[in-house]
Amino acid sequence: TKTPWEIVKAVLETEEEGAGELVQLPSGLSYREIKVGGGSNAPKNGDFVGVSLMVKEGDNVLIDTKKTGRPLAFTFGKRPFVSPICAGLEEGVATMKRGGVRELIIPPELGFGSQGKMLANGNEISSNATLAYTVTIEDITGSYL
């Protein structure tokens, strides 16, 4: 049998389908909730966040960590960003929990702006590109700071 704490934890970690509606934020970021995560906490400054990403510019897939089997990790709130992490991605995951999946539409001013960006895999993000990210939160680990 499960303890009351184990039952509460299981309920808190239950995942559910997202509404699927496109939400437009004041910053210009848009997102569609595909799956609501089941973890108990969204990331906060200093947390280590592990994500799987697919980044597209138009129909061109620039990076797909699920295909490579190599998710990315970043420190939430840390600057400067290391590509393909950008302000739009950080804002988009700020209210997500472990196991959550969102599609983000990131305007250039929250992405890589007029400079664009060369990615580690050799693909290039064009200047002033609007990017589509599909992001899955794989893990959120508390800061050791």
mmCIF file of N, CA and C in Angstrom:
data_model
loop_
_atom_site.group_PDB
_atom_site.id
_atom_site.type_symbol
_atom_site.label_atom_id
_atom_site.label_comp_id
_atom_site.label_asym_id
_atom_site.label_seq_id
_atom_site.Cartn_x
_atom_site.Cartn_y
_atom_site.Cartn_z
ATOM 1 N N THR A 1 0.836 -1.191 0.000
ATOM 2 C CA THR A 1 0.000 0.000 0.000
ATOM 3 C C THR A 1 0.875 1.246 0.000
ATOM 4 N N LYS A 2 0.313 2.323 -0.494
ATOM 5 C CA LYS A 2 1.041 3.589 -0.585
ATOM 6 C C LYS A 2 0.722 4.468 0.610
ATOM 7 N N THR A 3 1.730 5.222 1.003
ATOM 8 C CA THR A 3 1.530 6.190 2.084
ATOM 9 C C THR A 3 0.747 7.379 1.525
ATOM 10 N N PRO A 4 0.136 8.169 2.393
ATOM 11 C CA PRO A 4 -0.566 9.364 1.909
ATOM 12 C C PRO A 4 0.364 10.282 1.089
ATOM 13 N N TRP A 5 1.622 10.415 1.522
ATOM 14 C CA TRP A 5 2.569 11.262 0.788
ATOM 15 C C TRP A 5 2.802 10.718 -0.618
ATOM 16 N N GLU A 6 2.947 9.395 -0.779
ATOM 17 C CA GLU A 6 3.153 8.797 -2.095
ATOM 18 C C GLU A 6 1.942 9.024 -2.996
ATOM 19 N N ILE A 7 0.753 8.982 -2.439
ATOM 20 C CA ILE A 7 -0.471 9.220 -3.218
ATOM 21 C C ILE A 7 -0.521 10.668 -3.680
ATOM 22 N N VAL A 8 -0.231 11.618 -2.773
ATOM 23 C CA VAL A 8 -0.224 13.044 -3.138
ATOM 24 C C VAL A 8 0.815 13.302 -4.217
ATOM 25 N N LYS A 9 2.014 12.740 -4.061
ATOM 26 C CA LYS A 9 3.073 12.930 -5.053
ATOM 27 C C LYS A 9 2.642 12.386 -6.416
ATOM 28 N N ALA A 10 2.023 11.223 -6.454
ATOM 29 C CA ALA A 10 1.562 10.633 -7.711
ATOM 30 C C ALA A 10 0.525 11.520 -8.388
ATOM 31 N N VAL A 11 -0.390 12.098 -7.609
ATOM 32 C CA VAL A 11 -1.406 13.000 -8.171
ATOM 33 C C VAL A 11 -0.743 14.241 -8.742
ATOM 34 N N LEU A 12 0.231 14.815 -8.009
ATOM 35 C CA LEU A 12 0.920 16.020 -8.480
ATOM 36 C C LEU A 12 1.723 15.766 -9.736
ATOM 37 N N GLU A 13 2.192 14.551 -9.933
ATOM 38 C CA GLU A 13 3.023 14.241 -11.087
ATOM 39 C C GLU A 13 2.226 13.653 -12.249
ATOM 40 N N THR A 14 0.912 13.693 -12.171
ATOM 41 C CA THR A 14 0.076 13.209 -13.257
ATOM 42 C C THR A 14 0.176 14.168 -14.439
ATOM 43 N N GLU A 15 0.372 13.619 -15.605
ATOM 44 C CA GLU A 15 0.453 14.445 -16.806
ATOM 45 C C GLU A 15 -0.901 14.444 -17.494
ATOM 46 N N GLU A 16 -1.192 15.547 -18.170
ATOM 47 C CA GLU A 16 -2.459 15.640 -18.890
ATOM 48 C C GLU A 16 -2.232 16.335 -20.222
ATOM 49 N N GLU A 17 -3.154 16.112 -21.135
ATOM 50 C CA GLU A 17 -3.075 16.760 -22.436
ATOM 51 C C GLU A 17 -3.267 18.257 -22.272
ATOM 52 N N GLY A 18 -2.554 19.032 -23.097
ATOM 53 C CA GLY A 18 -2.709 20.482 -23.077
ATOM 54 C C GLY A 18 -3.941 20.888 -23.865
ATOM 55 N N ALA A 19 -4.334 22.142 -23.720
ATOM 56 C CA ALA A 19 -5.523 22.656 -24.402
ATOM 57 C C ALA A 19 -5.306 22.758 -25.905
ATOM 58 N N GLY A 20 -4.056 22.941 -26.329
ATOM 59 C CA GLY A 20 -3.760 23.012 -27.756
ATOM 60 C C GLY A 20 -4.055 24.358 -28.388
ATOM 61 N N GLU A 21 -4.543 25.316 -27.608
ATOM 62 C CA GLU A 21 -4.837 26.642 -28.150
ATOM 63 C C GLU A 21 -3.572 27.478 -28.178
ATOM 64 N N LEU A 22 -3.436 28.322 -29.191
ATOM 65 C CA LEU A 22 -2.280 29.207 -29.298
ATOM 66 C C LEU A 22 -2.457 30.373 -28.333
ATOM 67 N N VAL A 23 -1.477 30.560 -27.451
ATOM 68 C CA VAL A 23 -1.496 31.633 -26.459
ATOM 69 C C VAL A 23 -0.455 32.664 -26.872
ATOM 70 N N GLN A 24 -0.859 33.914 -26.967
ATOM 71 C CA GLN A 24 0.054 35.006 -27.328
ATOM 72 C C GLN A 24 0.403 35.784 -26.063
ATOM 73 N N LEU A 25 1.691 35.887 -25.742
ATOM 74 C CA LEU A 25 2.140 36.632 -24.569
ATOM 75 C C LEU A 25 2.496 38.066 -24.961
ATOM 76 N N PRO A 26 2.465 39.004 -24.012
ATOM 77 C CA PRO A 26 2.782 40.409 -24.323
ATOM 78 C C PRO A 26 4.163 40.607 -24.950
ATOM 79 N N SER A 27 5.109 39.736 -24.646
ATOM 80 C CA SER A 27 6.470 39.853 -25.187
ATOM 81 C C SER A 27 6.543 39.589 -26.685
ATOM 82 N N GLY A 28 5.502 38.945 -27.241
ATOM 83 C CA GLY A 28 5.523 38.528 -28.640
ATOM 84 C C GLY A 28 5.668 37.028 -28.797
ATOM 85 N N LEU A 29 6.031 36.337 -27.720
ATOM 86 C CA LEU A 29 6.139 34.880 -27.739
ATOM 87 C C LEU A 29 4.746 34.268 -27.812
ATOM 88 N N SER A 30 4.602 33.226 -28.619
ATOM 89 C CA SER A 30 3.356 32.448 -28.677
ATOM 90 C C SER A 30 3.688 31.005 -28.337
ATOM 91 N N TYR A 31 2.722 30.318 -27.706
ATOM 92 C CA TYR A 31 2.949 28.906 -27.427
ATOM 93 C C TYR A 31 1.638 28.136 -27.482
ATOM 94 N N ARG A 32 1.794 26.837 -27.721
ATOM 95 C CA ARG A 32 0.672 25.896 -27.721
ATOM 96 C C ARG A 32 1.068 24.765 -26.772
ATOM 97 N N GLU A 33 0.227 24.531 -25.777
ATOM 98 C CA GLU A 33 0.473 23.466 -24.793
ATOM 99 C C GLU A 33 0.077 22.142 -25.420
ATOM 100 N N ILE A 34 1.044 21.246 -25.591
ATOM 101 C CA ILE A 34 0.772 19.924 -26.142
ATOM 102 C C ILE A 34 0.491 18.937 -25.013
ATOM 103 N N LYS A 35 1.332 18.989 -23.971
ATOM 104 C CA LYS A 35 1.150 18.121 -22.815
ATOM 105 C C LYS A 35 1.588 18.893 -21.576
ATOM 106 N N VAL A 36 0.748 18.880 -20.557
ATOM 107 C CA VAL A 36 1.071 19.526 -19.290
ATOM 108 C C VAL A 36 1.958 18.572 -18.501
ATOM 109 N N GLY A 37 3.074 19.067 -18.026
ATOM 110 C CA GLY A 37 4.003 18.229 -17.278
ATOM 111 C C GLY A 37 3.447 17.806 -15.938
ATOM 112 N N GLY A 38 4.060 16.782 -15.361
ATOM 113 C CA GLY A 38 3.576 16.256 -14.105
ATOM 114 C C GLY A 38 4.464 16.540 -12.918
ATOM 115 N N GLY A 39 5.564 17.230 -13.119
ATOM 116 C CA GLY A 39 6.428 17.550 -11.985
ATOM 117 C C GLY A 39 5.748 18.545 -11.068
ATOM 118 N N SER A 40 6.353 18.776 -9.929
ATOM 119 C CA SER A 40 5.727 19.670 -8.960
ATOM 120 C C SER A 40 6.186 21.114 -9.098
ATOM 121 N N ASN A 41 7.313 21.360 -9.759
ATOM 122 C CA ASN A 41 7.841 22.720 -9.828
ATOM 123 C C ASN A 41 8.236 23.128 -11.235
ATOM 124 N N ALA A 42 7.975 24.395 -11.556
ATOM 125 C CA ALA A 42 8.508 25.014 -12.764
ATOM 126 C C ALA A 42 9.925 25.490 -12.435
ATOM 127 N N PRO A 43 10.766 25.709 -13.448
ATOM 128 C CA PRO A 43 12.131 26.141 -13.160
ATOM 129 C C PRO A 43 12.187 27.533 -12.535
ATOM 130 N N LYS A 44 13.217 27.740 -11.718
ATOM 131 C CA LYS A 44 13.476 29.060 -11.147
ATOM 132 C C LYS A 44 14.958 29.373 -11.362
ATOM 133 N N ASN A 45 15.319 30.620 -11.183
ATOM 134 C CA ASN A 45 16.699 31.033 -11.435
ATOM 135 C C ASN A 45 17.690 30.115 -10.733
ATOM 136 N N GLY A 46 18.678 29.676 -11.499
ATOM 137 C CA GLY A 46 19.724 28.814 -10.972
ATOM 138 C C GLY A 46 19.463 27.329 -11.142
ATOM 139 N N ASP A 47 18.217 26.924 -11.456
ATOM 140 C CA ASP A 47 17.912 25.505 -11.671
ATOM 141 C C ASP A 47 18.557 25.023 -12.964
ATOM 142 N N PHE A 48 18.943 23.763 -12.973
ATOM 143 C CA PHE A 48 19.421 23.125 -14.191
ATOM 144 C C PHE A 48 18.203 22.513 -14.880
ATOM 145 N N VAL A 49 18.023 22.856 -16.160
ATOM 146 C CA VAL A 49 16.857 22.417 -16.921
ATOM 147 C C VAL A 49 17.335 21.570 -18.093
ATOM 148 N N GLY A 50 16.862 20.328 -18.157
ATOM 149 C CA GLY A 50 17.176 19.445 -19.274
ATOM 150 C C GLY A 50 16.005 19.434 -20.239
ATOM 151 N N VAL A 51 16.291 19.681 -21.518
ATOM 152 C CA VAL A 51 15.232 19.761 -22.519
ATOM 153 C C VAL A 51 15.589 18.952 -23.759
ATOM 154 N N SER A 52 14.555 18.442 -24.405
ATOM 155 C CA SER A 52 14.673 17.940 -25.768
ATOM 156 C C SER A 52 14.052 19.000 -26.656
ATOM 157 N N LEU A 53 14.722 19.306 -27.763
ATOM 158 C CA LEU A 53 14.283 20.390 -28.645
ATOM 159 C C LEU A 53 14.245 19.958 -30.097
ATOM 160 N N MET A 54 13.274 20.501 -30.811
ATOM 161 C CA MET A 54 13.342 20.539 -32.256
ATOM 162 C C MET A 54 13.174 22.013 -32.609
ATOM 163 N N VAL A 55 14.140 22.547 -33.340
ATOM 164 C CA VAL A 55 14.122 23.951 -33.726
ATOM 165 C C VAL A 55 13.988 24.024 -35.243
ATOM 166 N N LYS A 56 12.977 24.784 -35.687
ATOM 167 C CA LYS A 56 12.734 24.930 -37.122
ATOM 168 C C LYS A 56 12.695 26.406 -37.506
ATOM 169 N N GLU A 57 13.227 26.691 -38.672
ATOM 170 C CA GLU A 57 13.074 27.991 -39.309
ATOM 171 C C GLU A 57 12.320 27.702 -40.599
ATOM 172 N N GLY A 58 11.051 28.099 -40.642
ATOM 173 C CA GLY A 58 10.198 27.686 -41.757
ATOM 174 C C GLY A 58 10.047 26.173 -41.710
ATOM 175 N N ASP A 59 10.295 25.501 -42.843
ATOM 176 C CA ASP A 59 10.212 24.039 -42.892
ATOM 177 C C ASP A 59 11.555 23.370 -42.627
ATOM 178 N N ASN A 60 12.600 24.168 -42.444
ATOM 179 C CA ASN A 60 13.957 23.656 -42.275
ATOM 180 C C ASN A 60 14.220 23.305 -40.803
ATOM 181 N N VAL A 61 14.470 22.029 -40.514
ATOM 182 C CA VAL A 61 14.811 21.606 -39.154
ATOM 183 C C VAL A 61 16.289 21.918 -38.919
ATOM 184 N N LEU A 62 16.547 22.788 -37.942
ATOM 185 C CA LEU A 62 17.915 23.199 -37.635
ATOM 186 C C LEU A 62 18.575 22.307 -36.588
ATOM 187 N N ILE A 63 17.782 21.832 -35.658
ATOM 188 C CA ILE A 63 18.297 20.943 -34.612
ATOM 189 C C ILE A 63 17.141 20.076 -34.114
ATOM 190 N N ASP A 64 17.438 18.809 -33.844
ATOM 191 C CA ASP A 64 16.445 17.892 -33.291
ATOM 192 C C ASP A 64 17.170 16.958 -32.328
ATOM 193 N N THR A 65 17.107 17.293 -31.043
ATOM 194 C CA THR A 65 17.850 16.512 -30.058
ATOM 195 C C THR A 65 17.251 15.131 -29.819
ATOM 196 N N LYS A 66 15.982 14.930 -30.151
ATOM 197 C CA LYS A 66 15.408 13.587 -29.994
ATOM 198 C C LYS A 66 16.022 12.642 -31.031
ATOM 199 N N LYS A 67 16.289 13.144 -32.231
ATOM 200 C CA LYS A 67 16.913 12.310 -33.259
ATOM 201 C C LYS A 67 18.354 11.987 -32.902
ATOM 202 N N THR A 68 19.063 12.954 -32.323
ATOM 203 C CA THR A 68 20.463 12.713 -31.964
ATOM 204 C C THR A 68 20.589 11.966 -30.645
ATOM 205 N N GLY A 69 19.488 11.932 -29.858
ATOM 206 C CA GLY A 69 19.528 11.270 -28.562
ATOM 207 C C GLY A 69 20.326 12.037 -27.520
ATOM 208 N N ARG A 70 20.525 13.337 -27.779
ATOM 209 C CA ARG A 70 21.329 14.150 -26.871
ATOM 210 C C ARG A 70 20.555 15.395 -26.440
ATOM 211 N N PRO A 71 19.774 15.296 -25.363
ATOM 212 C CA PRO A 71 19.061 16.480 -24.879
ATOM 213 C C PRO A 71 20.060 17.551 -24.441
ATOM 214 N N LEU A 72 19.575 18.760 -24.303
ATOM 215 C CA LEU A 72 20.404 19.884 -23.875
ATOM 216 C C LEU A 72 20.079 20.249 -22.440
ATOM 217 N N ALA A 73 21.042 20.824 -21.748
ATOM 218 C CA ALA A 73 20.823 21.310 -20.392
ATOM 219 C C ALA A 73 21.319 22.747 -20.320
ATOM 220 N N PHE A 74 20.610 23.556 -19.557
ATOM 221 C CA PHE A 74 21.041 24.930 -19.342
ATOM 222 C C PHE A 74 20.650 25.367 -17.944
ATOM 223 N N THR A 75 21.305 26.416 -17.470
ATOM 224 C CA THR A 75 20.992 26.976 -16.166
ATOM 225 C C THR A 75 19.965 28.073 -16.361
ATOM 226 N N PHE A 76 18.796 27.894 -15.786
ATOM 227 C CA PHE A 76 17.701 28.844 -15.949
ATOM 228 C C PHE A 76 18.105 30.193 -15.360
ATOM 229 N N GLY A 77 17.939 31.256 -16.146
ATOM 230 C CA GLY A 77 18.246 32.614 -15.697
ATOM 231 C C GLY A 77 19.682 33.031 -15.917
ATOM 232 N N LYS A 78 20.530 32.145 -16.434
ATOM 233 C CA LYS A 78 21.947 32.479 -16.627
ATOM 234 C C LYS A 78 22.160 33.175 -17.969
ATOM 235 N N ARG A 79 22.946 34.219 -17.947
ATOM 236 C CA ARG A 79 23.330 34.953 -19.152
ATOM 237 C C ARG A 79 24.844 34.894 -19.281
ATOM 238 N N PRO A 80 25.428 34.985 -20.458
ATOM 239 C CA PRO A 80 24.729 35.000 -21.745
ATOM 240 C C PRO A 80 24.192 33.611 -22.098
ATOM 241 N N PHE A 81 23.221 33.598 -23.002
ATOM 242 C CA PHE A 81 22.655 32.330 -23.451
ATOM 243 C C PHE A 81 23.655 31.606 -24.348
ATOM 244 N N VAL A 82 23.583 30.294 -24.340
ATOM 245 C CA VAL A 82 24.363 29.468 -25.253
ATOM 246 C C VAL A 82 23.375 28.879 -26.246
ATOM 247 N N SER A 83 23.579 29.134 -27.552
ATOM 248 C CA SER A 83 22.616 28.683 -28.554
ATOM 249 C C SER A 83 22.505 27.161 -28.523
ATOM 250 N N PRO A 84 21.319 26.630 -28.754
ATOM 251 C CA PRO A 84 20.113 27.292 -29.242
ATOM 252 C C PRO A 84 19.209 27.845 -28.139
ATOM 253 N N ILE A 85 19.758 28.004 -26.934
ATOM 254 C CA ILE A 85 18.978 28.606 -25.849
ATOM 255 C C ILE A 85 18.887 30.108 -26.126
ATOM 256 N N CYS A 86 17.696 30.669 -25.948
ATOM 257 C CA CYS A 86 17.484 32.099 -26.192
ATOM 258 C C CYS A 86 16.417 32.596 -25.218
ATOM 259 N N ALA A 87 16.209 33.894 -25.198
ATOM 260 C CA ALA A 87 15.236 34.488 -24.274
ATOM 261 C C ALA A 87 13.837 33.913 -24.478
ATOM 262 N N GLY A 88 13.451 33.691 -25.735
ATOM 263 C CA GLY A 88 12.125 33.141 -26.019
ATOM 264 C C GLY A 88 11.948 31.731 -25.480
ATOM 265 N N LEU A 89 12.984 30.908 -25.583
ATOM 266 C CA LEU A 89 12.904 29.556 -25.032
ATOM 267 C C LEU A 89 12.790 29.624 -23.515
ATOM 268 N N GLU A 90 13.617 30.457 -22.893
ATOM 269 C CA GLU A 90 13.555 30.553 -21.437
ATOM 270 C C GLU A 90 12.183 31.038 -20.973
ATOM 271 N N GLU A 91 11.630 32.045 -21.640
ATOM 272 C CA GLU A 91 10.290 32.517 -21.277
ATOM 273 C C GLU A 91 9.253 31.413 -21.499
ATOM 274 N N GLY A 92 9.421 30.667 -22.577
ATOM 275 C CA GLY A 92 8.464 29.610 -22.908
ATOM 276 C C GLY A 92 8.445 28.455 -21.934
ATOM 277 N N VAL A 93 9.585 28.161 -21.299
ATOM 278 C CA VAL A 93 9.627 27.041 -20.356
ATOM 279 C C VAL A 93 9.417 27.486 -18.907
ATOM 280 N N ALA A 94 9.322 28.795 -18.678
ATOM 281 C CA ALA A 94 9.275 29.335 -17.317
ATOM 282 C C ALA A 94 8.116 28.806 -16.482
ATOM 283 N N THR A 95 7.023 28.413 -17.115
ATOM 284 C CA THR A 95 5.865 27.908 -16.377
ATOM 285 C C THR A 95 5.619 26.419 -16.644
ATOM 286 N N MET A 96 6.571 25.753 -17.298
ATOM 287 C CA MET A 96 6.432 24.326 -17.584
ATOM 288 C C MET A 96 6.958 23.485 -16.421
ATOM 289 N N LYS A 97 6.507 22.245 -16.395
ATOM 290 C CA LYS A 97 6.968 21.278 -15.405
ATOM 291 C C LYS A 97 7.529 20.063 -16.133
ATOM 292 N N ARG A 98 8.250 19.235 -15.385
ATOM 293 C CA ARG A 98 8.873 18.045 -15.963
ATOM 294 C C ARG A 98 7.851 17.210 -16.729
ATOM 295 N N GLY A 99 8.229 16.804 -17.932
ATOM 296 C CA GLY A 99 7.348 16.007 -18.778
ATOM 297 C C GLY A 99 6.468 16.840 -19.691
ATOM 298 N N GLY A 100 6.430 18.146 -19.491
ATOM 299 C CA GLY A 100 5.604 19.022 -20.315
ATOM 300 C C GLY A 100 6.166 19.186 -21.718
ATOM 301 N N VAL A 101 5.265 19.397 -22.673
ATOM 302 C CA VAL A 101 5.653 19.615 -24.070
ATOM 303 C C VAL A 101 4.919 20.850 -24.576
ATOM 304 N N ARG A 102 5.664 21.775 -25.190
ATOM 305 C CA ARG A 102 5.080 22.976 -25.794
ATOM 306 C C ARG A 102 5.692 23.240 -27.157
ATOM 307 N N GLU A 103 4.861 23.814 -28.009
ATOM 308 C CA GLU A 103 5.349 24.396 -29.260
ATOM 309 C C GLU A 103 5.454 25.897 -29.025
ATOM 310 N N LEU A 104 6.624 26.462 -29.298
ATOM 311 C CA LEU A 104 6.861 27.890 -29.124
ATOM 312 C C LEU A 104 7.093 28.539 -30.474
ATOM 313 N N ILE A 105 6.503 29.705 -30.679
ATOM 314 C CA ILE A 105 6.809 30.533 -31.841
ATOM 315 C C ILE A 105 7.573 31.739 -31.298
ATOM 316 N N ILE A 106 8.867 31.803 -31.638
ATOM 317 C CA ILE A 106 9.757 32.792 -31.054
ATOM 318 C C ILE A 106 10.100 33.853 -32.093
ATOM 319 N N PRO A 107 9.675 35.110 -31.848
ATOM 320 C CA PRO A 107 10.005 36.185 -32.784
ATOM 321 C C PRO A 107 11.505 36.522 -32.707
ATOM 322 N N PRO A 108 12.043 37.167 -33.727
ATOM 323 C CA PRO A 108 13.485 37.453 -33.759
ATOM 324 C C PRO A 108 14.007 38.175 -32.513
ATOM 325 N N GLU A 109 13.219 39.102 -31.978
ATOM 326 C CA GLU A 109 13.698 39.870 -30.829
ATOM 327 C C GLU A 109 13.840 39.025 -29.565
ATOM 328 N N LEU A 110 13.219 37.853 -29.526
ATOM 329 C CA LEU A 110 13.390 36.927 -28.403
ATOM 330 C C LEU A 110 14.259 35.732 -28.797
ATOM 331 N N GLY A 111 14.677 35.731 -30.069
ATOM 332 C CA GLY A 111 15.536 34.660 -30.578
ATOM 333 C C GLY A 111 16.965 35.158 -30.727
ATOM 334 N N PHE A 112 17.396 35.267 -31.969
ATOM 335 C CA PHE A 112 18.784 35.634 -32.226
ATOM 336 C C PHE A 112 18.919 36.928 -33.020
ATOM 337 N N GLY A 113 17.797 37.666 -33.156
ATOM 338 C CA GLY A 113 17.812 39.013 -33.705
ATOM 339 C C GLY A 113 18.436 39.137 -35.074
ATOM 340 N N SER A 114 18.990 40.304 -35.324
ATOM 341 C CA SER A 114 19.541 40.611 -36.644
ATOM 342 C C SER A 114 20.867 39.894 -36.893
ATOM 343 N N GLN A 115 21.501 39.362 -35.828
ATOM 344 C CA GLN A 115 22.770 38.671 -36.010
ATOM 345 C C GLN A 115 22.596 37.253 -36.541
ATOM 346 N N GLY A 116 21.458 36.621 -36.236
ATOM 347 C CA GLY A 116 21.336 35.199 -36.517
ATOM 348 C C GLY A 116 22.291 34.430 -35.627
ATOM 349 N N LYS A 117 22.532 33.164 -35.950
ATOM 350 C CA LYS A 117 23.414 32.363 -35.090
ATOM 351 C C LYS A 117 23.852 31.113 -35.825
ATOM 352 N N MET A 118 25.132 30.768 -35.674
ATOM 353 C CA MET A 118 25.643 29.492 -36.177
ATOM 354 C C MET A 118 25.517 28.483 -35.035
ATOM 355 N N LEU A 119 24.893 27.352 -35.312
ATOM 356 C CA LEU A 119 24.725 26.312 -34.304
ATOM 357 C C LEU A 119 25.914 25.355 -34.328
ATOM 358 N N ALA A 120 26.105 24.649 -33.233
ATOM 359 C CA ALA A 120 27.233 23.724 -33.099
ATOM 360 C C ALA A 120 27.213 22.629 -34.171
ATOM 361 N N ASN A 121 26.025 22.282 -34.675
ATOM 362 C CA ASN A 121 25.932 21.231 -35.690
ATOM 363 C C ASN A 121 26.189 21.739 -37.104
ATOM 364 N N GLY A 122 26.518 23.037 -37.236
ATOM 365 C CA GLY A 122 26.818 23.607 -38.548
ATOM 366 C C GLY A 122 25.638 24.277 -39.220
ATOM 367 N N ASN A 123 24.426 24.085 -38.712
ATOM 368 C CA ASN A 123 23.263 24.769 -39.266
ATOM 369 C C ASN A 123 23.258 26.216 -38.795
ATOM 370 N N GLU A 124 22.681 27.094 -39.616
ATOM 371 C CA GLU A 124 22.688 28.511 -39.306
ATOM 372 C C GLU A 124 21.269 29.053 -39.178
ATOM 373 N N ILE A 125 21.046 29.845 -38.125
ATOM 374 C CA ILE A 125 19.790 30.564 -37.959
ATOM 375 C C ILE A 125 19.953 31.896 -38.682
ATOM 376 N N SER A 126 19.050 32.181 -39.602
ATOM 377 C CA SER A 126 19.124 33.417 -40.389
ATOM 378 C C SER A 126 18.887 34.644 -39.522
ATOM 379 N N SER A 127 19.353 35.790 -39.997
ATOM 380 C CA SER A 127 19.069 37.034 -39.283
ATOM 381 C C SER A 127 17.571 37.308 -39.339
ATOM 382 N N ASN A 128 17.045 37.859 -38.251
ATOM 383 C CA ASN A 128 15.628 38.209 -38.114
ATOM 384 C C ASN A 128 14.680 37.038 -38.330
ATOM 385 N N ALA A 129 15.123 35.841 -37.954
ATOM 386 C CA ALA A 129 14.312 34.635 -38.152
ATOM 387 C C ALA A 129 13.281 34.479 -37.035
ATOM 388 N N THR A 130 12.055 34.115 -37.419
ATOM 389 C CA THR A 130 11.059 33.639 -36.473
ATOM 390 C C THR A 130 11.253 32.134 -36.394
ATOM 391 N N LEU A 131 11.380 31.620 -35.177
ATOM 392 C CA LEU A 131 11.715 30.211 -34.982
ATOM 393 C C LEU A 131 10.566 29.458 -34.333
ATOM 394 N N ALA A 132 10.419 28.198 -34.698
ATOM 395 C CA ALA A 132 9.437 27.310 -34.076
ATOM 396 C C ALA A 132 10.211 26.261 -33.291
ATOM 397 N N TYR A 133 9.999 26.254 -31.980
ATOM 398 C CA TYR A 133 10.634 25.282 -31.099
ATOM 399 C C TYR A 133 9.556 24.323 -30.609
ATOM 400 N N THR A 134 9.855 23.038 -30.618
ATOM 401 C CA THR A 134 9.056 22.064 -29.881
ATOM 402 C C THR A 134 9.953 21.628 -28.739
ATOM 403 N N VAL A 135 9.515 21.893 -27.519
ATOM 404 C CA VAL A 135 10.362 21.664 -26.347
ATOM 405 C C VAL A 135 9.673 20.719 -25.370
ATOM 406 N N THR A 136 10.444 19.760 -24.867
ATOM 407 C CA THR A 136 10.001 18.838 -23.818
ATOM 408 C C THR A 136 10.913 19.041 -22.626
ATOM 409 N N ILE A 137 10.336 19.266 -21.459
ATOM 410 C CA ILE A 137 11.137 19.366 -20.235
ATOM 411 C C ILE A 137 11.436 17.946 -19.765
ATOM 412 N N GLU A 138 12.681 17.555 -19.848
ATOM 413 C CA GLU A 138 13.097 16.222 -19.418
ATOM 414 C C GLU A 138 13.348 16.185 -17.921
ATOM 415 N N ASP A 139 13.916 17.270 -17.380
ATOM 416 C CA ASP A 139 14.227 17.282 -15.958
ATOM 417 C C ASP A 139 14.459 18.713 -15.484
ATOM 418 N N ILE A 140 14.179 18.965 -14.234
ATOM 419 C CA ILE A 140 14.485 20.227 -13.564
ATOM 420 C C ILE A 140 15.158 19.848 -12.256
ATOM 421 N N THR A 141 16.385 20.293 -12.092
ATOM 422 C CA THR A 141 17.145 19.966 -10.894
ATOM 423 C C THR A 141 17.459 21.254 -10.160
ATOM 424 N N GLY A 142 17.192 21.285 -8.880
ATOM 425 C CA GLY A 142 17.424 22.473 -8.081
ATOM 426 C C GLY A 142 18.855 22.947 -8.127
ATOM 427 N N SER A 143 19.021 24.219 -7.959
ATOM 428 C CA SER A 143 20.333 24.846 -7.984
ATOM 429 C C SER A 143 21.157 24.422 -6.775
ATOM 430 N N TYR A 144 22.445 24.361 -6.985
ATOM 431 C CA TYR A 144 23.362 24.100 -5.882
ATOM 432 C C TYR A 144 24.033 25.385 -5.436
ATOM 433 N N LEU A 145 23.534 26.521 -5.963
ATOM 434 C CA LEU A 145 24.131 27.823 -5.636
ATOM 435 C C LEU A 145 23.646 28.323 -4.299
#
